[in-house]
PDB file of C-alpha atoms in Angstrom:
ATOM      1  CA  GLN R 921      -0.038   0.024   0.208  1.00 77.00           C
ATOM      2  CA  VAL R 922       1.574   3.281  -0.960  1.00 79.00           C
ATOM      3  CA  GLN R 923       1.148   6.040   1.379  1.00 90.00           C
ATOM      4  CA  LEU R 924       1.967   9.746   1.333  1.00 94.00           C
ATOM      5  CA  ALA R 925       3.050  12.037   4.430  1.00 95.00           C
ATOM      6  CA  GLU R 926       3.407  15.541   4.347  1.00 97.00           C
ATOM      7  CA  SER R 927       5.555  17.480   6.886  1.00 97.00           C
ATOM      8  CA  GLY R 928       7.041  20.946   7.417  1.00 97.00           C
ATOM      9  CA  GLY R 929       3.712  23.108   7.837  1.00 97.00           C
ATOM     10  CA  GLY R 930       3.544  25.731  10.454  1.00 97.00           C
ATOM     11  CA  LEU R 931       3.006  29.296  11.411  1.00 98.00           C
ATOM     12  CA  VAL R 932       4.875  31.950   9.756  1.00 98.00           C
ATOM     13  CA  GLN R 933       4.472  35.783   9.317  1.00 98.00           C
ATOM     14  CA  ALA R 934       3.540  37.470   5.820  1.00 98.00           C
ATOM     15  CA  GLY R 935       6.560  37.743   3.793  1.00 98.00           C
ATOM     16  CA  GLU R 936       8.528  34.960   5.270  1.00 98.00           C
ATOM     17  CA  SER R 937       9.369  31.418   3.644  1.00 98.00           C
ATOM     18  CA  LEU R 938       8.324  27.986   4.550  1.00 98.00           C
ATOM     19  CA  ARG R 939       9.135  24.476   2.700  1.00 98.00           C
ATOM     20  CA  ILE R 940       7.085  21.523   2.871  1.00 98.00           C
ATOM     21  CA  SER R 941       7.728  18.034   1.968  1.00 98.00           C
ATOM     22  CA  CYS R 942       6.157  15.026   1.061  1.00 96.00           C
ATOM     23  CA  VAL R 943       7.467  11.272   1.333  1.00 94.00           C
ATOM     24  CA  GLY R 944       6.176   8.196  -0.240  1.00 90.00           C
ATOM     25  CA  SER R 945       6.265   4.812   1.087  1.00 85.00           C
ATOM     26  CA  GLY R 946       5.647   1.334   0.152  1.00 81.00           C
ATOM     27  CA  HIS R 947       6.013   1.735  -3.529  1.00 78.00           C
ATOM     28  CA  SER R 948       8.182   3.811  -5.904  1.00 82.00           C
ATOM     29  CA  LEU R 949       6.384   6.947  -7.178  1.00 85.00           C
ATOM     30  CA  ARG R 950       8.703   7.571 -10.077  1.00 85.00           C
ATOM     31  CA  THR R 951       5.889   7.224 -12.677  1.00 88.00           C
ATOM     32  CA  TYR R 952       3.485   9.355 -11.165  1.00 91.00           C
ATOM     33  CA  SER R 953       3.097  13.052 -11.579  1.00 94.00           C
ATOM     34  CA  MET R 954       3.021  14.672  -8.222  1.00 95.00           C
ATOM     35  CA  GLY R 955       1.796  18.051  -6.727  1.00 97.00           C
ATOM     36  CA  TRP R 956       0.338  19.974  -4.109  1.00 98.00           C
ATOM     37  CA  PHE R 957      -3.262  21.008  -3.643  1.00 98.00           C
ATOM     38  CA  ARG R 958      -4.366  23.302  -0.763  1.00 98.00           C
ATOM     39  CA  GLN R 959      -7.675  23.934   1.278  1.00 98.00           C
ATOM     40  CA  ALA R 960      -8.267  27.310   3.012  1.00 96.00           C
ATOM     41  CA  PRO R 961     -11.026  27.291   5.912  1.00 92.00           C
ATOM     42  CA  GLY R 962     -14.396  27.280   4.053  1.00 94.00           C
ATOM     43  CA  LYS R 963     -13.331  27.041   0.766  1.00 97.00           C
ATOM     44  CA  GLU R 964     -12.847  24.169  -1.825  1.00 97.00           C
ATOM     45  CA  ARG R 965      -9.707  22.315  -2.251  1.00 97.00           C
ATOM     46  CA  GLU R 966      -7.514  23.921  -5.082  1.00 97.00           C
ATOM     47  CA  PHE R 967      -4.495  23.060  -6.860  1.00 97.00           C
ATOM     48  CA  VAL R 968      -1.102  24.634  -6.228  1.00 98.00           C
ATOM     49  CA  ALA R 969       1.468  23.066  -8.144  1.00 98.00           C
ATOM     50  CA  VAL R 970       2.616  19.776 -10.098  1.00 97.00           C
ATOM     51  CA  ILE R 971       5.672  18.230 -11.292  1.00 95.00           C
ATOM     52  CA  ASN R 972       5.967  15.444 -14.029  1.00 92.00           C
ATOM     53  CA  TRP R 973       7.063  12.074 -13.201  1.00 80.00           C
ATOM     54  CA  ILE R 974      10.619  12.974 -14.674  1.00 80.00           C
ATOM     55  CA  GLY R 975      10.925  16.218 -13.086  1.00 69.00           C
ATOM     56  CA  GLY R 976      11.689  18.529 -15.960  1.00 78.00           C
ATOM     57  CA  TRP R 977       8.241  19.928 -16.337  1.00 93.00           C
ATOM     58  CA  THR R 978       6.271  22.120 -13.844  1.00 95.00           C
ATOM     59  CA  GLN R 979       2.898  24.067 -13.496  1.00 96.00           C
ATOM     60  CA  TYR R 980       1.559  26.365 -11.095  1.00 97.00           C
ATOM     61  CA  ALA R 981      -1.511  27.999 -10.067  1.00 97.00           C
ATOM     62  CA  ASP R 982      -1.612  31.817 -11.063  1.00 98.00           C
ATOM     63  CA  SER R 983      -1.656  32.932  -7.392  1.00 98.00           C
ATOM     64  CA  VAL R 984       1.497  31.174  -6.411  1.00 98.00           C
ATOM     65  CA  LYS R 985       3.542  31.574  -9.756  1.00 97.00           C
ATOM     66  CA  ASP R 986       6.771  33.215  -9.112  1.00 97.00           C
ATOM     67  CA  ARG R 987       6.795  32.722  -5.340  1.00 98.00           C
ATOM     68  CA  PHE R 988       6.401  29.017  -4.820  1.00 98.00           C
ATOM     69  CA  THR R 989       8.789  26.095  -6.616  1.00 98.00           C
ATOM     70  CA  ILE R 990       8.013  22.500  -6.485  1.00 97.00           C
ATOM     71  CA  SER R 991      10.735  19.839  -6.910  1.00 95.00           C
ATOM     72  CA  ARG R 992      11.307  16.066  -6.098  1.00 92.00           C
ATOM     73  CA  ASP R 993      14.066  13.813  -5.176  1.00 89.00           C
ATOM     74  CA  TYR R 994      13.873  10.641  -6.823  1.00 84.00           C
ATOM     75  CA  ALA R 995      16.285   8.788  -4.852  1.00 83.00           C
ATOM     76  CA  GLU R 996      14.522   9.433  -1.680  1.00 83.00           C
ATOM     77  CA  ASP R 997      10.719   9.676  -3.369  1.00 85.00           C
ATOM     78  CA  ARG R 998      10.458  13.143  -1.898  1.00 92.00           C
ATOM     79  CA  LEU R 999       8.183  15.935  -2.889  1.00 95.00           C
ATOM     80  CA  PHE R1000       8.982  19.516  -1.912  1.00 97.00           C
ATOM     81  CA  LEU R1001       7.007  22.815  -2.086  1.00 98.00           C
ATOM     82  CA  GLN R1002       9.297  25.831  -1.291  1.00 98.00           C
ATOM     83  CA  MET R1003       7.176  28.793  -0.570  1.00 98.00           C
ATOM     84  CA  ASN R1004       8.514  32.540  -0.437  1.00 98.00           C
ATOM     85  CA  SER R1005       6.854  35.783   0.115  1.00 98.00           C
ATOM     86  CA  LEU R1006       3.982  34.149   1.842  1.00 98.00           C
ATOM     87  CA  LYS R1007       0.703  36.056   2.122  1.00 98.00           C
ATOM     88  CA  THR R1008      -2.239  35.339   4.465  1.00 98.00           C
ATOM     89  CA  GLU R1009      -4.196  33.941   1.671  1.00 97.00           C
ATOM     90  CA  ASP R1010      -1.931  31.219   1.290  1.00 98.00           C
ATOM     91  CA  THR R1011      -3.134  29.963   4.697  1.00 98.00           C
ATOM     92  CA  GLY R1012      -4.696  26.432   4.605  1.00 98.00           C
ATOM     93  CA  VAL R1013      -3.979  22.587   4.846  1.00 98.00           C
ATOM     94  CA  TYR R1014      -1.675  21.473   2.093  1.00 98.00           C
ATOM     95  CA  TYR R1015      -2.080  18.074   0.533  1.00 98.00           C
ATOM     96  CA  CYS R1016       0.421  16.066  -1.321  1.00 97.00           C
ATOM     97  CA  ALA R1017      -0.971  14.247  -4.263  1.00 96.00           C
ATOM     98  CA  ALA R1018       0.181  11.601  -6.943  1.00 95.00           C
ATOM     99  CA  ALA R1019      -1.753  10.647  -9.912  1.00 94.00           C
ATOM    100  CA  ARG R1020      -0.630   8.424 -13.016  1.00 92.00           C
ATOM    101  CA  ALA R1021      -1.563  11.239 -15.359  1.00 89.00           C
ATOM    102  CA  ASP R1022       0.219  13.893 -17.514  1.00 90.00           C
ATOM    103  CA  TYR R1023       1.115  16.832 -15.378  1.00 90.00           C
ATOM    104  CA  ARG R1024      -0.778  18.950 -17.808  1.00 91.00           C
ATOM    105  CA  ASP R1025      -3.904  17.017 -16.697  1.00 92.00           C
ATOM    106  CA  PHE R1026      -2.963  16.906 -13.163  1.00 93.00           C
ATOM    107  CA  LYS R1027      -5.505  19.730 -11.787  1.00 92.00           C
ATOM    108  CA  THR R1028      -8.572  17.813 -12.860  1.00 91.00           C
ATOM    109  CA  ALA R1029      -7.386  14.114 -12.980  1.00 91.00           C
ATOM    110  CA  GLN R1030      -8.214  11.308 -10.788  1.00 93.00           C
ATOM    111  CA  ILE R1031      -5.705  11.341  -8.217  1.00 95.00           C
ATOM    112  CA  ASP R1032      -4.539   8.126  -7.174  1.00 93.00           C
ATOM    113  CA  LEU R1033      -2.864   8.909  -3.958  1.00 94.00           C
ATOM    114  CA  TRP R1034      -3.435  11.807  -1.308  1.00 96.00           C
ATOM    115  CA  GLY R1035      -1.354  12.623   2.027  1.00 96.00           C
ATOM    116  CA  GLN R1036      -3.143  13.507   5.087  1.00 96.00           C
ATOM    117  CA  GLY R1037      -2.243  17.192   4.835  1.00 97.00           C
ATOM    118  CA  THR R1038      -0.143  19.783   6.509  1.00 98.00           C
ATOM    119  CA  PRO R1039      -1.443  23.208   7.870  1.00 98.00           C
ATOM    120  CA  VAL R1040       0.185  26.410   6.728  1.00 98.00           C
ATOM    121  CA  THR R1041      -0.782  29.283   8.605  1.00 98.00           C
ATOM    122  CA  VAL R1042       0.361  32.736   7.508  1.00 98.00           C
ATOM    123  CA  SER R1043      -0.319  35.538   9.753  1.00 98.00           C
ATOM    124  CA  SER R1044      -0.239  39.360   8.940  1.00 95.00           C
TER     125      SER R1044
END
């Protein structure tokens, strides 16, 4: 059984940076597109970023473009999200996700694996 586990969330002030990570266990994730979604209080879950299975292509939500960077470590089956210049509107629970889909279809694809989420709170 493949599982995803996020870590690294926390409380930061607006303008600061935070890096969250996700590790897979139980099976290699090398053939999956992997990404991040987030859910703010009272809102629906939304796409944040995706990286393709080979790691050369990425895509971001407009709201985080130029501030967030997604990356992955194949040797350790880890996924990262470096978040810079954080804003209060970035507050939410961040979920790691994996799908056997083209990265360009990731935001609407059937997600095969979800993590349990890690909370990120940005204070003003």
